[in-house]
Amino acid sequence: MNSGCLTSILSRSKRSCAVIGLCFALASFGAYSDEATRALTVDDVLGALSSITERRDCFIESKHTALLTEPLKSEGTLEFRSPSYIEKRTLAPEREYFAAESEQLTVQDARNPKPRMLKLASYPPLQGLVTAFRGSLAGDMTALTKFFESSVHGKAADWTLLLLPKNDLKKILASIEVAGSGATVRSFTVRENGGDYSVTKIVPCIDKSVFGAK
Amino acid sequence: MSPNPPALRYSINRRQLVSLVIFAAISAAVFALTPVKTDMSVFFARGDTLLQRLLADELLAGAASRVVLIGLDAPDTDTAVAASRTLQAALVDHPDIASIRNGAQELSDAERDFLMRYRYLFSTRWNAQSFSSDGLRAALDEQMRKLRSAFAPFAKQTLAIDPLDQFWTVLSQEAPHTAPTLADGVWIDTTGRLAPLVAQLHAGTADLDGQERALRAIKTAFDANAPASVRLHVTGAPVFATQSRAMIRDEVAWLSTLTSVLVVGILWLALRRKEYVLLGSLPLLVGVVAGTAAVGVVFGSVHGITLAFGATILGVAIDYPIHLLAHLVPGESAHTTFRRLWPTLLLICVTTAVGYGAMALSSFSGLAQLGVFAIAGLIAAVAATGLWLPRLLAARPPPPIPRWAETAPVALHGARVFRVAILVALIALIAAAALPGFGGKTRWWNDDIQSLNTVSSEQRATDARLRAALGAPSVRHLIVVTGADEQDALAKSEALLPQLESLQRDGAIGGFDAAARHVPSIATQQTRQRLLPAAEPVAQTLAQVVLAFSFRPDTFTPFIADLSNATRLPPARAADVPPGVMKLRLDTLLRPVGDRWLALIQLQDPINAARVAAAVTELRRDDVVALDLQSATASMLGDYRREAVRWASVGGIVLWLILALQLRPLSRALFAALPAVLAVAGTVATLHLAGVALTLFHVVALLLVGGLALDYALFFFRTDALPKDHGATLFGLVVCAVTTAAVFVALAASAVPILAMLGTTVTLGIVLTFVATLALAGFARSAL
């Protein structure tokens, strides 16, 4: 089991994948079973998440809005590098590149092929969203606390991190739910105040068929 | 030493006592009735041209004169943000502060509604094609893309009413391009540790007390709330104005105390009698009162600088009683002595008054005040010396003439080689400065108003740092457009927008702000309105286009309804803008001056002034002017300075002509003018060699030096002197020169640049005058 994890790290050192998360979850299994009676805390979940410093996965996003008769779907890759780099590369139906490195935002799309550099702080709602995604993947309690009240539900192998916005962010966002297992994040659900919501599922990039979906 | 109080008391009879009391009462009334001003307005001509008026207006009462920039320096972003919020909250309701922004206050809801309503009339980015089926399809496609993107939360707010995105276009026209970034809704500079705030005060430069109250409130609010790790920087015109006032006040207070002590001390040492010291100061006091009263009557108020400057210039008035006292002879009544000295004293007074009379004609109200002050003061002082002193002195024993004063003239007369050496040295000094090799590197003149400013370079650096952090417009460069009325000025500035945009693209300016960018002219709005299609056909086209998308069918009902509103909207004037940030900007950028209207175009750094000026010149229009406030004030000061030189030269020539009428033959008059010429030229040469470029105020100081030199020469070269007068004359002159020099040495130590300049120049001048007069006096006696 340990050797499997090790080979995985050695062979694909640049990438992290569900296998690593699984290894981690299994390795920690003993500890969890010992304290089966103790409730899972935010620190437990963030601690597990922070053990992985590089992630590269695929995402499938569907946005539900009252303006449209059907959800908007998009797919691409989601990359994270500790401590503060996050990159969302939408590949279908239209390419969009969106990356944040600490406070610097870089966006690029088919209409604006020249990358635009923006300050994250100038777009408070985006700053909140980036913090939720990046902070969860990094297991960064300090960053999350700045914008959200966090709580955790479920058990180590199947947890939900609930982020409730503070301050001005409350005017737009109702909540963000991060669901996962051990050190793996499975989905982000962003709920807006008007009832609109979006679900971003995180899947391993092994199944290339996701790119052919549309 | 036995001062004789009973004698003094005895010597003042009732009439004299009454006259002293009346004088004291008049003095009190004069100072109570004459307002003392300390603002910079004295430096500006009551403008004849619109540009001069604008310049004075902009610097004295413009929006810039009421804006305070605040910076909070903290160890980290969170602390800076928290401190910024607390300070803003503490000051937002203060009665002396009109508004305080830290970034949190954006466009008000009323302003956003206004811009949304007028978006088709204000936006530059739509045409008839935008409402065709191709145009609408492209717009909906873009909206779908936005919904999918990370920016969906922003897009959704206006999608239904504004699928053409004209509201965002108008918003981006409205927002300054260089606004600082936000951290948690609060401005923060690029280092992340400086939180800038902008406060606008109610009080302008005319109400420095109000400005001072507001600044104190900022300081108090900061001290009460901010943690110790945060540092406060406050800058802007109100800070400079109040600090400069406080500084001038303090300086004038301690300088007048110090100089009074010095003068009294020297008089005491020289004259050895308490009553002489008192009597000696009397003409000076009379002069100051008369000068203040005259300026008050002519100008309505007196400037603090005039008072300080004028009082020191009037310091020469103390020479009159000194000369009188020094020339007293035992057994001779003071009246007789005065009658003997009268022609010389009168000549001194007239010549000096003529010198300053030239200044009274200046269009620079600061100089004119000084001229009036000096003339009135000198005449009053000499009158007091002649009419009052002899009575008060009665039959008082003369002060002892020290032995050195008796022997020095004889010794000096013998030391021919020494005298020649001094003259050669003086001439060599003047020649050295005139030669390009030595003084060539120094400019002769300096007309930069900054050199007169009491603002320290450190403060100016803080100011620049905060302005950069805020992306505040340049305080130096702007373009001024004038028009017959609001719409005329607006339309003219609107026509410049393409050129300004191209200047910005080419990097000649960092950015710009113009009223026409916030509210277009009515003509432009009407042109755009005529282009708007009727709502019904657009609704039909849209109904077809929308089928290709997954939008709910009724999504764009608000868009269609609003389009028919827009076609009926009356075009907006500046006055229609609801109160808020935008209104404040507009009031600064578009306003009436006299019977004309001004549209200002503010520029942002970095600015290539030459290219801006070239672009404006290319327009060949006299209603568009590129204004550089710094060079405009410099050229204004330059004009004053040239005027001062001109008037001083005229004064000098008139002065010498009077002298020539009095002193005959002509060779004697020419000779008497020599020390003055040598002293003035020597002073200029020394300053130039020391790397000092001369300002307007040096010219005034040089005029004073020239006047003093003539006074000294007149006494020395007097033809009607008694033999024993030689010692008395030298004694009197030494006392005069030492008191005057002591006063100006004290001034040279002042932190107010103008006073320091005056002090250094006159001190130098007096030393050179004295040296030149002594060196020449020996020749005078032997030659004439």
JSON list of N, CA and C in Angstrom, two decimals, chain B residues 14-30 289 388:
[
{"chain": "B", "resi": 14, "resn": "ARG", "atom": "N", "xyz": [2.60, 117.93, 30.41]},
{"chain": "B", "resi": 14, "resn": "ARG", "atom": "CA", "xyz": [1.28, 117.34, 30.23]},
{"chain": "B", "resi": 14, "resn": "ARG", "atom": "C", "xyz": [0.93, 117.18, 28.75]},
{"chain": "B", "resi": 15, "resn": "ARG", "atom": "N", "xyz": [1.27, 118.22, 27.96]},
{"chain": "B", "resi": 15, "resn": "ARG", "atom": "CA", "xyz": [0.92, 118.14, 26.54]},
{"chain": "B", "resi": 15, "resn": "ARG", "atom": "C", "xyz": [1.59, 116.94, 25.87]},
{"chain": "B", "resi": 16, "resn": "GLN", "atom": "N", "xyz": [2.86, 116.76, 26.26]},
{"chain": "B", "resi": 16, "resn": "GLN", "atom": "CA", "xyz": [3.59, 115.63, 25.66]},
{"chain": "B", "resi": 16, "resn": "GLN", "atom": "C", "xyz": [3.01, 114.30, 26.10]},
{"chain": "B", "resi": 17, "resn": "LEU", "atom": "N", "xyz": [2.62, 114.27, 27.38]},
{"chain": "B", "resi": 17, "resn": "LEU", "atom": "CA", "xyz": [2.02, 113.05, 27.89]},
{"chain": "B", "resi": 17, "resn": "LEU", "atom": "C", "xyz": [0.73, 112.73, 27.13]},
{"chain": "B", "resi": 18, "resn": "VAL", "atom": "N", "xyz": [-0.08, 113.79, 26.95]},
{"chain": "B", "resi": 18, "resn": "VAL", "atom": "CA", "xyz": [-1.34, 113.62, 26.22]},
{"chain": "B", "resi": 18, "resn": "VAL", "atom": "C", "xyz": [-1.05, 113.12, 24.81]},
{"chain": "B", "resi": 19, "resn": "SER", "atom": "N", "xyz": [-0.02, 113.72, 24.17]},
{"chain": "B", "resi": 19, "resn": "SER", "atom": "CA", "xyz": [0.28, 113.30, 22.79]},
{"chain": "B", "resi": 19, "resn": "SER", "atom": "C", "xyz": [0.72, 111.83, 22.76]},
{"chain": "B", "resi": 20, "resn": "LEU", "atom": "N", "xyz": [1.47, 111.40, 23.80]},
{"chain": "B", "resi": 20, "resn": "LEU", "atom": "CA", "xyz": [1.89, 109.99, 23.86]},
{"chain": "B", "resi": 20, "resn": "LEU", "atom": "C", "xyz": [0.68, 109.08, 24.02]},
{"chain": "B", "resi": 21, "resn": "VAL", "atom": "N", "xyz": [-0.24, 109.48, 24.92]},
{"chain": "B", "resi": 21, "resn": "VAL", "atom": "CA", "xyz": [-1.44, 108.66, 25.15]},
{"chain": "B", "resi": 21, "resn": "VAL", "atom": "C", "xyz": [-2.28, 108.57, 23.88]},
{"chain": "B", "resi": 22, "resn": "ILE", "atom": "N", "xyz": [-2.44, 109.73, 23.22]},
{"chain": "B", "resi": 22, "resn": "ILE", "atom": "CA", "xyz": [-3.21, 109.73, 21.96]},
{"chain": "B", "resi": 22, "resn": "ILE", "atom": "C", "xyz": [-2.54, 108.80, 20.95]},
{"chain": "B", "resi": 23, "resn": "PHE", "atom": "N", "xyz": [-1.19, 108.88, 20.89]},
{"chain": "B", "resi": 23, "resn": "PHE", "atom": "CA", "xyz": [-0.46, 108.02, 19.96]},
{"chain": "B", "resi": 23, "resn": "PHE", "atom": "C", "xyz": [-0.72, 106.54, 20.27]},
{"chain": "B", "resi": 24, "resn": "ALA", "atom": "N", "xyz": [-0.67, 106.20, 21.58]},
{"chain": "B", "resi": 24, "resn": "ALA", "atom": "CA", "xyz": [-0.90, 104.81, 21.97]},
{"chain": "B", "resi": 24, "resn": "ALA", "atom": "C", "xyz": [-2.31, 104.38, 21.57]},
{"chain": "B", "resi": 25, "resn": "ALA", "atom": "N", "xyz": [-3.29, 105.27, 21.78]},
{"chain": "B", "resi": 25, "resn": "ALA", "atom": "CA", "xyz": [-4.67, 104.93, 21.44]},
{"chain": "B", "resi": 25, "resn": "ALA", "atom": "C", "xyz": [-4.82, 104.73, 19.94]},
{"chain": "B", "resi": 26, "resn": "ILE", "atom": "N", "xyz": [-4.19, 105.62, 19.15]},
{"chain": "B", "resi": 26, "resn": "ILE", "atom": "CA", "xyz": [-4.26, 105.50, 17.69]},
{"chain": "B", "resi": 26, "resn": "ILE", "atom": "C", "xyz": [-3.64, 104.17, 17.25]},
{"chain": "B", "resi": 27, "resn": "SER", "atom": "N", "xyz": [-2.47, 103.83, 17.86]},
{"chain": "B", "resi": 27, "resn": "SER", "atom": "CA", "xyz": [-1.80, 102.57, 17.51]},
{"chain": "B", "resi": 27, "resn": "SER", "atom": "C", "xyz": [-2.73, 101.40, 17.75]},
{"chain": "B", "resi": 28, "resn": "ALA", "atom": "N", "xyz": [-3.34, 101.39, 18.96]},
{"chain": "B", "resi": 28, "resn": "ALA", "atom": "CA", "xyz": [-4.23, 100.27, 19.30]},
{"chain": "B", "resi": 28, "resn": "ALA", "atom": "C", "xyz": [-5.36, 100.19, 18.28]},
{"chain": "B", "resi": 29, "resn": "ALA", "atom": "N", "xyz": [-5.93, 101.34, 17.92]},
{"chain": "B", "resi": 29, "resn": "ALA", "atom": "CA", "xyz": [-7.04, 101.35, 16.97]},
{"chain": "B", "resi": 29, "resn": "ALA", "atom": "C", "xyz": [-6.59, 100.84, 15.62]},
{"chain": "B", "resi": 30, "resn": "VAL", "atom": "N", "xyz": [-5.41, 101.29, 15.16]},
{"chain": "B", "resi": 30, "resn": "VAL", "atom": "CA", "xyz": [-4.91, 100.87, 13.84]},
{"chain": "B", "resi": 30, "resn": "VAL", "atom": "C", "xyz": [-4.76, 99.35, 13.79]},
{"chain": "B", "resi": 289, "resn": "VAL", "atom": "N", "xyz": [3.25, 102.04, 13.04]},
{"chain": "B", "resi": 289, "resn": "VAL", "atom": "CA", "xyz": [1.82, 102.32, 13.15]},
{"chain": "B", "resi": 289, "resn": "VAL", "atom": "C", "xyz": [1.33, 103.04, 11.90]},
{"chain": "B", "resi": 388, "resn": "TRP", "atom": "N", "xyz": [8.94, 115.61, 17.69]},
{"chain": "B", "resi": 388, "resn": "TRP", "atom": "CA", "xyz": [8.72, 115.10, 19.03]},
{"chain": "B", "resi": 388, "resn": "TRP", "atom": "C", "xyz": [9.99, 115.04, 19.87]}
]
